PDB file of C-alpha atoms in Angstrom:
ATOM      1  CA  UNK A   1      -2.997  77.854 -22.020  1.00 46.00           C
ATOM      2  CA  UNK A   2      -0.944  75.545 -24.211  1.00 50.00           C
ATOM      3  CA  UNK A   3       1.222  74.485 -21.277  1.00 66.00           C
ATOM      4  CA  UNK A   4      -1.880  73.764 -19.185  1.00 74.00           C
ATOM      5  CA  UNK A   5      -3.256  71.302 -21.705  1.00 89.00           C
ATOM      6  CA  UNK A   6       0.150  69.867 -22.551  1.00 91.00           C
ATOM      7  CA  UNK A   7       0.224  68.590 -18.973  1.00 87.00           C
ATOM      8  CA  UNK A   8      -3.285  67.133 -19.266  1.00 89.00           C
ATOM      9  CA  UNK A   9      -2.754  65.561 -22.703  1.00 93.00           C
ATOM     10  CA  UNK A  10      -1.229  62.227 -21.689  1.00 90.00           C
ATOM     11  CA  UNK A  11      -4.036  61.331 -19.265  1.00 93.00           C
ATOM     12  CA  UNK A  12      -6.939  63.077 -21.003  1.00 94.00           C
ATOM     13  CA  UNK A  13      -8.237  60.028 -22.867  1.00 96.00           C
ATOM     14  CA  UNK A  14      -8.069  57.861 -19.759  1.00 95.00           C
ATOM     15  CA  UNK A  15      -9.681  60.448 -17.481  1.00 93.00           C
ATOM     16  CA  UNK A  16     -12.398  61.654 -19.853  1.00 95.00           C
ATOM     17  CA  UNK A  17     -12.532  60.370 -23.442  1.00 97.00           C
ATOM     18  CA  UNK A  18     -12.743  56.683 -22.549  1.00 97.00           C
ATOM     19  CA  UNK A  19     -14.383  57.124 -19.149  1.00 97.00           C
ATOM     20  CA  UNK A  20     -17.966  55.904 -18.765  1.00 98.00           C
ATOM     21  CA  UNK A  21     -19.261  59.441 -18.264  1.00 98.00           C
ATOM     22  CA  UNK A  22     -17.172  60.855 -21.111  1.00 98.00           C
ATOM     23  CA  UNK A  23     -18.428  58.212 -23.532  1.00 98.00           C
ATOM     24  CA  UNK A  24     -22.033  58.732 -22.398  1.00 98.00           C
ATOM     25  CA  UNK A  25     -21.924  62.510 -22.899  1.00 98.00           C
ATOM     26  CA  UNK A  26     -20.168  62.164 -26.278  1.00 98.00           C
ATOM     27  CA  UNK A  27     -22.842  59.663 -27.381  1.00 98.00           C
ATOM     28  CA  UNK A  28     -25.495  62.356 -27.052  1.00 98.00           C
ATOM     29  CA  UNK A  29     -23.385  64.901 -28.937  1.00 98.00           C
ATOM     30  CA  UNK A  30     -23.133  62.431 -31.815  1.00 98.00           C
ATOM     31  CA  UNK A  31     -26.864  61.686 -31.673  1.00 97.00           C
ATOM     32  CA  UNK A  32     -27.599  65.357 -32.286  1.00 97.00           C
ATOM     33  CA  UNK A  33     -24.979  65.549 -35.059  1.00 97.00           C
ATOM     34  CA  UNK A  34     -26.208  62.512 -37.009  1.00 95.00           C
ATOM     35  CA  UNK A  35     -28.748  64.343 -39.222  1.00 93.00           C
ATOM     36  CA  UNK A  36     -26.061  66.862 -40.218  1.00 93.00           C
ATOM     37  CA  UNK A  37     -23.290  64.354 -40.848  1.00 92.00           C
ATOM     38  CA  UNK A  38     -25.494  62.045 -42.926  1.00 86.00           C
ATOM     39  CA  UNK A  39     -24.962  64.214 -45.959  1.00 75.00           C
ATOM     40  CA  UNK A  40     -24.949  63.023 -49.562  1.00 76.00           C
ATOM     41  CA  UNK A  41     -21.782  65.055 -50.044  1.00 86.00           C
ATOM     42  CA  UNK A  42     -18.500  65.143 -48.179  1.00 94.00           C
ATOM     43  CA  UNK A  43     -18.466  67.999 -45.715  1.00 97.00           C
ATOM     44  CA  UNK A  44     -15.466  70.173 -44.997  1.00 98.00           C
ATOM     45  CA  UNK A  45     -15.146  70.412 -41.208  1.00 98.00           C
ATOM     46  CA  UNK A  46     -12.885  72.617 -39.109  1.00 98.00           C
ATOM     47  CA  UNK A  47     -12.549  71.506 -35.507  1.00 98.00           C
ATOM     48  CA  UNK A  48     -11.374  73.984 -32.894  1.00 98.00           C
ATOM     49  CA  UNK A  49      -9.909  72.711 -29.598  1.00 96.00           C
ATOM     50  CA  UNK A  50      -9.772  69.154 -30.938  1.00 98.00           C
ATOM     51  CA  UNK A  51      -7.900  67.773 -27.927  1.00 96.00           C
ATOM     52  CA  UNK A  52      -6.718  64.221 -28.545  1.00 97.00           C
ATOM     53  CA  UNK A  53      -8.663  63.993 -31.795  1.00 98.00           C
ATOM     54  CA  UNK A  54     -11.516  61.645 -30.942  1.00 97.00           C
ATOM     55  CA  UNK A  55     -14.213  63.727 -32.660  1.00 98.00           C
ATOM     56  CA  UNK A  56     -12.039  64.485 -35.677  1.00 98.00           C
ATOM     57  CA  UNK A  57     -11.456  60.763 -36.156  1.00 98.00           C
ATOM     58  CA  UNK A  58     -15.193  60.121 -35.905  1.00 97.00           C
ATOM     59  CA  UNK A  59     -15.962  62.714 -38.605  1.00 97.00           C
ATOM     60  CA  UNK A  60     -13.165  61.569 -40.913  1.00 97.00           C
ATOM     61  CA  UNK A  61     -14.131  57.898 -40.693  1.00 95.00           C
ATOM     62  CA  UNK A  62     -17.547  58.884 -42.026  1.00 94.00           C
ATOM     63  CA  UNK A  63     -15.873  60.281 -45.127  1.00 95.00           C
ATOM     64  CA  UNK A  64     -15.788  63.990 -44.310  1.00 97.00           C
ATOM     65  CA  UNK A  65     -12.691  66.139 -44.835  1.00 97.00           C
ATOM     66  CA  UNK A  66     -11.449  67.351 -41.462  1.00 98.00           C
ATOM     67  CA  UNK A  67      -8.936  69.937 -40.314  1.00 98.00           C
ATOM     68  CA  UNK A  68      -8.561  69.574 -36.538  1.00 98.00           C
ATOM     69  CA  UNK A  69      -6.709  72.182 -34.487  1.00 98.00           C
ATOM     70  CA  UNK A  70      -5.631  72.726 -30.891  1.00 97.00           C
ATOM     71  CA  UNK A  71      -3.330  75.170 -29.138  1.00 96.00           C
ATOM     72  CA  UNK A  72      -1.706  72.340 -27.178  1.00 96.00           C
ATOM     73  CA  UNK A  73       1.209  70.604 -28.859  1.00 96.00           C
ATOM     74  CA  UNK A  74       0.785  67.787 -26.350  1.00 96.00           C
ATOM     75  CA  UNK A  75      -2.820  67.207 -27.394  1.00 97.00           C
ATOM     76  CA  UNK A  76      -1.859  67.245 -31.085  1.00 97.00           C
ATOM     77  CA  UNK A  77       0.963  64.782 -30.433  1.00 96.00           C
ATOM     78  CA  UNK A  78      -1.471  62.364 -28.822  1.00 97.00           C
ATOM     79  CA  UNK A  79      -3.936  62.884 -31.690  1.00 97.00           C
ATOM     80  CA  UNK A  80      -1.233  62.206 -34.285  1.00 96.00           C
ATOM     81  CA  UNK A  81      -0.296  58.981 -32.512  1.00 96.00           C
ATOM     82  CA  UNK A  82      -3.700  57.539 -33.408  1.00 95.00           C
ATOM     83  CA  UNK A  83      -4.377  55.828 -36.717  1.00 91.00           C
ATOM     84  CA  UNK A  84      -5.981  58.513 -38.885  1.00 89.00           C
ATOM     85  CA  UNK A  85      -7.369  58.386 -42.439  1.00 93.00           C
ATOM     86  CA  UNK A  86      -5.912  60.611 -45.171  1.00 95.00           C
ATOM     87  CA  UNK A  87      -8.867  62.984 -45.071  1.00 97.00           C
ATOM     88  CA  UNK A  88      -7.866  64.216 -41.603  1.00 98.00           C
ATOM     89  CA  UNK A  89      -5.172  66.774 -40.786  1.00 97.00           C
ATOM     90  CA  UNK A  90      -4.149  67.764 -37.243  1.00 98.00           C
ATOM     91  CA  UNK A  91      -2.578  71.191 -36.713  1.00 97.00           C
ATOM     92  CA  UNK A  92      -1.269  73.084 -33.689  1.00 97.00           C
ATOM     93  CA  UNK A  93      -3.084  76.414 -33.799  1.00 97.00           C
ATOM     94  CA  UNK A  94      -4.050  79.111 -31.295  1.00 96.00           C
ATOM     95  CA  UNK A  95      -7.727  79.996 -31.735  1.00 96.00           C
ATOM     96  CA  UNK A  96      -6.901  83.619 -30.875  1.00 95.00           C
ATOM     97  CA  UNK A  97      -4.733  83.936 -34.005  1.00 96.00           C
ATOM     98  CA  UNK A  98      -7.391  82.762 -36.482  1.00 97.00           C
ATOM     99  CA  UNK A  99      -8.314  85.313 -39.157  1.00 95.00           C
ATOM    100  CA  UNK A 100     -10.099  85.139 -42.495  1.00 94.00           C
ATOM    101  CA  UNK A 101      -6.763  84.343 -44.181  1.00 96.00           C
ATOM    102  CA  UNK A 102      -5.654  81.520 -41.849  1.00 97.00           C
ATOM    103  CA  UNK A 103      -7.109  78.827 -44.119  1.00 97.00           C
ATOM    104  CA  UNK A 104      -7.076  78.551 -47.899  1.00 95.00           C
ATOM    105  CA  UNK A 105     -10.583  77.078 -48.067  1.00 96.00           C
ATOM    106  CA  UNK A 106     -14.045  77.626 -46.600  1.00 98.00           C
ATOM    107  CA  UNK A 107     -15.774  75.133 -44.322  1.00 98.00           C
ATOM    108  CA  UNK A 108     -19.267  73.676 -44.122  1.00 97.00           C
ATOM    109  CA  UNK A 109     -18.991  73.263 -40.346  1.00 98.00           C
ATOM    110  CA  UNK A 110     -16.865  74.709 -37.567  1.00 98.00           C
ATOM    111  CA  UNK A 111     -17.085  72.453 -34.518  1.00 98.00           C
ATOM    112  CA  UNK A 112     -15.877  72.721 -30.929  1.00 98.00           C
ATOM    113  CA  UNK A 113     -16.691  70.110 -28.286  1.00 98.00           C
ATOM    114  CA  UNK A 114     -16.729  69.857 -24.479  1.00 97.00           C
ATOM    115  CA  UNK A 115     -15.938  73.350 -23.300  1.00 96.00           C
ATOM    116  CA  UNK A 116     -12.943  74.283 -25.421  1.00 95.00           C
ATOM    117  CA  UNK A 117     -14.540  77.676 -26.045  1.00 98.00           C
ATOM    118  CA  UNK A 118     -14.938  78.175 -22.303  1.00 98.00           C
ATOM    119  CA  UNK A 119     -11.212  78.931 -22.274  1.00 96.00           C
ATOM    120  CA  UNK A 120     -11.958  82.245 -24.026  1.00 97.00           C
ATOM    121  CA  UNK A 121     -12.874  85.466 -22.247  1.00 98.00           C
ATOM    122  CA  UNK A 122     -15.997  87.291 -23.433  1.00 98.00           C
ATOM    123  CA  UNK A 123     -14.013  89.644 -25.666  1.00 97.00           C
ATOM    124  CA  UNK A 124     -11.940  86.852 -27.214  1.00 97.00           C
ATOM    125  CA  UNK A 125     -15.000  84.668 -27.758  1.00 98.00           C
ATOM    126  CA  UNK A 126     -16.885  87.512 -29.436  1.00 97.00           C
ATOM    127  CA  UNK A 127     -13.897  88.196 -31.686  1.00 96.00           C
ATOM    128  CA  UNK A 128     -13.699  84.535 -32.689  1.00 97.00           C
ATOM    129  CA  UNK A 129     -17.447  84.280 -33.339  1.00 97.00           C
ATOM    130  CA  UNK A 130     -17.346  87.411 -35.499  1.00 97.00           C
ATOM    131  CA  UNK A 131     -14.470  85.930 -37.509  1.00 97.00           C
ATOM    132  CA  UNK A 132     -16.388  82.717 -38.224  1.00 97.00           C
ATOM    133  CA  UNK A 133     -18.542  83.943 -41.133  1.00 97.00           C
ATOM    134  CA  UNK A 134     -15.356  84.559 -43.121  1.00 97.00           C
ATOM    135  CA  UNK A 135     -14.357  80.919 -42.616  1.00 98.00           C
ATOM    136  CA  UNK A 136     -17.712  79.390 -43.567  1.00 98.00           C
ATOM    137  CA  UNK A 137     -19.380  78.629 -46.866  1.00 97.00           C
ATOM    138  CA  UNK A 138     -22.867  80.072 -47.513  1.00 97.00           C
ATOM    139  CA  UNK A 139     -25.284  78.519 -44.999  1.00 95.00           C
ATOM    140  CA  UNK A 140     -22.301  77.081 -43.129  1.00 97.00           C
ATOM    141  CA  UNK A 141     -22.776  76.061 -39.514  1.00 98.00           C
ATOM    142  CA  UNK A 142     -21.006  76.437 -36.213  1.00 98.00           C
ATOM    143  CA  UNK A 143     -21.713  73.722 -33.656  1.00 98.00           C
ATOM    144  CA  UNK A 144     -20.433  74.364 -30.136  1.00 98.00           C
ATOM    145  CA  UNK A 145     -20.597  72.302 -26.951  1.00 98.00           C
ATOM    146  CA  UNK A 146     -20.180  74.754 -24.101  1.00 98.00           C
ATOM    147  CA  UNK A 147     -20.364  74.722 -20.286  1.00 98.00           C
ATOM    148  CA  UNK A 148     -23.225  76.894 -18.911  1.00 98.00           C
ATOM    149  CA  UNK A 149     -23.515  78.821 -15.646  1.00 98.00           C
ATOM    150  CA  UNK A 150     -26.176  76.815 -13.818  1.00 97.00           C
ATOM    151  CA  UNK A 151     -25.175  73.128 -13.828  1.00 98.00           C
ATOM    152  CA  UNK A 152     -27.722  71.339 -11.617  1.00 98.00           C
ATOM    153  CA  UNK A 153     -25.427  68.396 -10.924  1.00 98.00           C
ATOM    154  CA  UNK A 154     -22.736  70.730  -9.659  1.00 97.00           C
ATOM    155  CA  UNK A 155     -25.134  72.605  -7.401  1.00 97.00           C
ATOM    156  CA  UNK A 156     -26.536  69.428  -5.864  1.00 97.00           C
ATOM    157  CA  UNK A 157     -23.185  67.656  -5.489  1.00 97.00           C
ATOM    158  CA  UNK A 158     -21.310  70.474  -3.782  1.00 97.00           C
ATOM    159  CA  UNK A 159     -24.336  71.513  -1.689  1.00 97.00           C
ATOM    160  CA  UNK A 160     -24.547  67.976  -0.293  1.00 97.00           C
ATOM    161  CA  UNK A 161     -20.879  68.285   0.615  1.00 96.00           C
ATOM    162  CA  UNK A 162     -21.625  71.576   2.403  1.00 97.00           C
ATOM    163  CA  UNK A 163     -19.561  73.621  -0.071  1.00 96.00           C
ATOM    164  CA  UNK A 164     -22.229  76.155  -1.047  1.00 95.00           C
ATOM    165  CA  UNK A 165     -19.758  78.592  -2.561  1.00 94.00           C
ATOM    166  CA  UNK A 166     -18.464  75.974  -4.970  1.00 94.00           C
ATOM    167  CA  UNK A 167     -22.034  74.853  -5.730  1.00 97.00           C
ATOM    168  CA  UNK A 168     -22.670  78.219  -7.405  1.00 95.00           C
ATOM    169  CA  UNK A 169     -19.166  78.824  -8.721  1.00 96.00           C
ATOM    170  CA  UNK A 170     -20.162  78.804 -12.398  1.00 97.00           C
ATOM    171  CA  UNK A 171     -22.681  81.615 -11.979  1.00 97.00           C
ATOM    172  CA  UNK A 172     -20.253  84.459 -12.583  1.00 97.00           C
ATOM    173  CA  UNK A 173     -19.062  86.666 -15.421  1.00 96.00           C
ATOM    174  CA  UNK A 174     -15.509  86.365 -14.148  1.00 97.00           C
ATOM    175  CA  UNK A 175     -13.074  83.572 -14.902  1.00 97.00           C
ATOM    176  CA  UNK A 176     -12.410  80.671 -12.553  1.00 96.00           C
ATOM    177  CA  UNK A 177      -9.376  78.435 -12.212  1.00 94.00           C
ATOM    178  CA  UNK A 178     -10.706  74.937 -12.921  1.00 92.00           C
ATOM    179  CA  UNK A 179      -8.790  71.742 -12.260  1.00 85.00           C
ATOM    180  CA  UNK A 180      -8.078  69.750 -15.427  1.00 83.00           C
ATOM    181  CA  UNK A 181      -6.078  66.640 -14.596  1.00 76.00           C
ATOM    182  CA  UNK A 182      -4.140  68.422 -11.870  1.00 76.00           C
ATOM    183  CA  UNK A 183      -3.647  71.658 -13.803  1.00 80.00           C
ATOM    184  CA  UNK A 184      -5.542  74.906 -13.161  1.00 87.00           C
ATOM    185  CA  UNK A 185      -7.141  76.259 -16.340  1.00 91.00           C
ATOM    186  CA  UNK A 186      -8.727  79.723 -16.585  1.00 94.00           C
ATOM    187  CA  UNK A 187     -12.364  79.174 -17.510  1.00 97.00           C
ATOM    188  CA  UNK A 188     -15.410  81.316 -18.302  1.00 98.00           C
ATOM    189  CA  UNK A 189     -19.025  80.080 -18.414  1.00 98.00           C
ATOM    190  CA  UNK A 190     -21.691  81.041 -20.960  1.00 98.00           C
ATOM    191  CA  UNK A 191     -25.410  80.318 -21.142  1.00 98.00           C
ATOM    192  CA  UNK A 192     -27.173  79.766 -24.490  1.00 98.00           C
ATOM    193  CA  UNK A 193     -28.625  83.283 -24.345  1.00 98.00           C
ATOM    194  CA  UNK A 194     -25.109  84.718 -24.074  1.00 98.00           C
ATOM    195  CA  UNK A 195     -24.008  83.025 -27.300  1.00 98.00           C
ATOM    196  CA  UNK A 196     -27.215  84.013 -29.088  1.00 98.00           C
ATOM    197  CA  UNK A 197     -26.626  87.625 -28.060  1.00 97.00           C
ATOM    198  CA  UNK A 198     -23.044  87.513 -29.352  1.00 97.00           C
ATOM    199  CA  UNK A 199     -24.119  86.076 -32.736  1.00 97.00           C
ATOM    200  CA  UNK A 200     -27.626  87.410 -33.445  1.00 96.00           C
ATOM    201  CA  UNK A 201     -26.496  89.635 -36.337  1.00 96.00           C
ATOM    202  CA  UNK A 202     -24.457  86.979 -38.149  1.00 97.00           C
ATOM    203  CA  UNK A 203     -26.041  83.595 -37.328  1.00 98.00           C
ATOM    204  CA  UNK A 204     -29.491  82.036 -37.112  1.00 98.00           C
ATOM    205  CA  UNK A 205     -30.314  79.669 -34.247  1.00 98.00           C
ATOM    206  CA  UNK A 206     -30.982  76.096 -35.363  1.00 97.00           C
ATOM    207  CA  UNK A 207     -30.650  73.793 -32.324  1.00 97.00           C
ATOM    208  CA  UNK A 208     -30.001  74.023 -28.584  1.00 98.00           C
ATOM    209  CA  UNK A 209     -29.750  70.774 -26.606  1.00 98.00           C
ATOM    210  CA  UNK A 210     -28.550  69.814 -23.102  1.00 98.00           C
ATOM    211  CA  UNK A 211     -25.518  67.540 -22.806  1.00 98.00           C
ATOM    212  CA  UNK A 212     -25.223  66.137 -19.319  1.00 98.00           C
ATOM    213  CA  UNK A 213     -28.487  67.153 -17.703  1.00 98.00           C
ATOM    214  CA  UNK A 214     -28.989  63.642 -16.302  1.00 98.00           C
ATOM    215  CA  UNK A 215     -25.493  62.272 -16.953  1.00 98.00           C
ATOM    216  CA  UNK A 216     -23.188  63.807 -14.324  1.00 98.00           C
ATOM    217  CA  UNK A 217     -19.939  65.764 -14.778  1.00 97.00           C
ATOM    218  CA  UNK A 218     -16.810  63.730 -15.386  1.00 95.00           C
ATOM    219  CA  UNK A 219     -15.379  64.371 -11.911  1.00 94.00           C
ATOM    220  CA  UNK A 220     -18.022  61.913 -10.643  1.00 97.00           C
ATOM    221  CA  UNK A 221     -16.519  59.074 -12.692  1.00 97.00           C
ATOM    222  CA  UNK A 222     -15.299  57.400  -9.518  1.00 96.00           C
ATOM    223  CA  UNK A 223     -18.758  57.341  -7.944  1.00 97.00           C
ATOM    224  CA  UNK A 224     -21.532  54.748  -8.196  1.00 97.00           C
ATOM    225  CA  UNK A 225     -23.270  57.046 -10.712  1.00 97.00           C
ATOM    226  CA  UNK A 226     -20.790  55.995 -13.408  1.00 98.00           C
ATOM    227  CA  UNK A 227     -21.535  52.298 -12.908  1.00 97.00           C
ATOM    228  CA  UNK A 228     -24.263  50.093 -14.321  1.00 92.00           C
ATOM    229  CA  UNK A 229     -27.222  50.111 -13.819  1.00 94.00           C
ATOM    230  CA  UNK A 230     -27.138  53.686 -12.480  1.00 97.00           C
ATOM    231  CA  UNK A 231     -25.517  55.194 -15.581  1.00 98.00           C
ATOM    232  CA  UNK A 232     -27.967  53.343 -17.846  1.00 97.00           C
ATOM    233  CA  UNK A 233     -30.843  54.873 -15.888  1.00 98.00           C
ATOM    234  CA  UNK A 234     -29.302  58.312 -16.199  1.00 98.00           C
ATOM    235  CA  UNK A 235     -28.814  57.840 -19.943  1.00 98.00           C
ATOM    236  CA  UNK A 236     -32.487  56.894 -20.309  1.00 98.00           C
ATOM    237  CA  UNK A 237     -33.423  60.050 -18.420  1.00 98.00           C
ATOM    238  CA  UNK A 238     -31.131  62.105 -20.652  1.00 98.00           C
ATOM    239  CA  UNK A 239     -33.100  60.860 -23.670  1.00 97.00           C
ATOM    240  CA  UNK A 240     -36.257  62.316 -22.118  1.00 98.00           C
ATOM    241  CA  UNK A 241     -34.801  65.702 -21.119  1.00 98.00           C
ATOM    242  CA  UNK A 242     -33.906  66.880 -24.621  1.00 97.00           C
ATOM    243  CA  UNK A 243     -35.774  70.201 -24.586  1.00 98.00           C
ATOM    244  CA  UNK A 244     -33.813  73.484 -24.952  1.00 98.00           C
ATOM    245  CA  UNK A 245     -35.122  74.574 -21.540  1.00 98.00           C
ATOM    246  CA  UNK A 246     -32.695  72.170 -19.846  1.00 98.00           C
ATOM    247  CA  UNK A 247     -29.611  73.386 -21.725  1.00 98.00           C
ATOM    248  CA  UNK A 248     -28.509  76.046 -19.244  1.00 98.00           C
ATOM    249  CA  UNK A 249     -28.866  73.579 -16.350  1.00 98.00           C
ATOM    250  CA  UNK A 250     -26.747  70.798 -17.880  1.00 98.00           C
ATOM    251  CA  UNK A 251     -23.028  70.092 -17.539  1.00 98.00           C
ATOM    252  CA  UNK A 252     -22.698  71.196 -21.200  1.00 98.00           C
ATOM    253  CA  UNK A 253     -25.063  72.281 -23.933  1.00 98.00           C
ATOM    254  CA  UNK A 254     -24.896  71.933 -27.709  1.00 98.00           C
ATOM    255  CA  UNK A 255     -25.807  74.936 -29.829  1.00 98.00           C
ATOM    256  CA  UNK A 256     -26.038  74.868 -33.626  1.00 98.00           C
ATOM    257  CA  UNK A 257     -26.033  78.157 -35.526  1.00 98.00           C
ATOM    258  CA  UNK A 258     -26.242  78.776 -39.271  1.00 98.00           C
ATOM    259  CA  UNK A 259     -24.567  81.606 -41.142  1.00 98.00           C
ATOM    260  CA  UNK A 260     -27.030  84.244 -42.363  1.00 96.00           C
TER     261      UNK A 260
END
């Protein structure tokens, strides 16, 4: 997996982070995080699958102490090339090697954005989620942005192209090889109910929100949908469709869980 994302690292910011669709989807993630991040105290945040570090930089610039990790050395190299405050540390780390002794401190929040956890099989994801309570402080939170199985945009887009098999490709318990900047990455899809089932004994559900129910997937960046005024209309619609019902039909969904 590290080699896959090493290849994607150099173009990732151009193709997603700073794309119109990427910025629009990230805006809604941050909107949902605002009440949590506006704390009177500095939070200790562990980011998993940090990619090129855009979210870690956002958290650190608000005064929180951030440890941001990714399996890809290429992603971490790009992240380290950015101007970062002293309260942010980037580390190359394989999520599958994390145990209760990996870190010397506990965290208020463990965060993973835009499908990083979709690179884990069911067994590996369950193992990671069961390790999390040992990494968190009392009442600590995990906030995940994950790709679900029933993306409406994907179904409509590929159906209109006559590719009905690809339209329903996410709706499987098996892994798929997904193109990420020219590299095939093994990917699994999980609905909110899947994650709640995995964590019901150790976490309490706090929030479930759609990310990209009206805003399309990033592979439509080259279409008219990513241009004004179409994207502005889609963003306005996204503000309306905030109910948990829409989460499993979006490109991603945000789920916030609190340690019991």
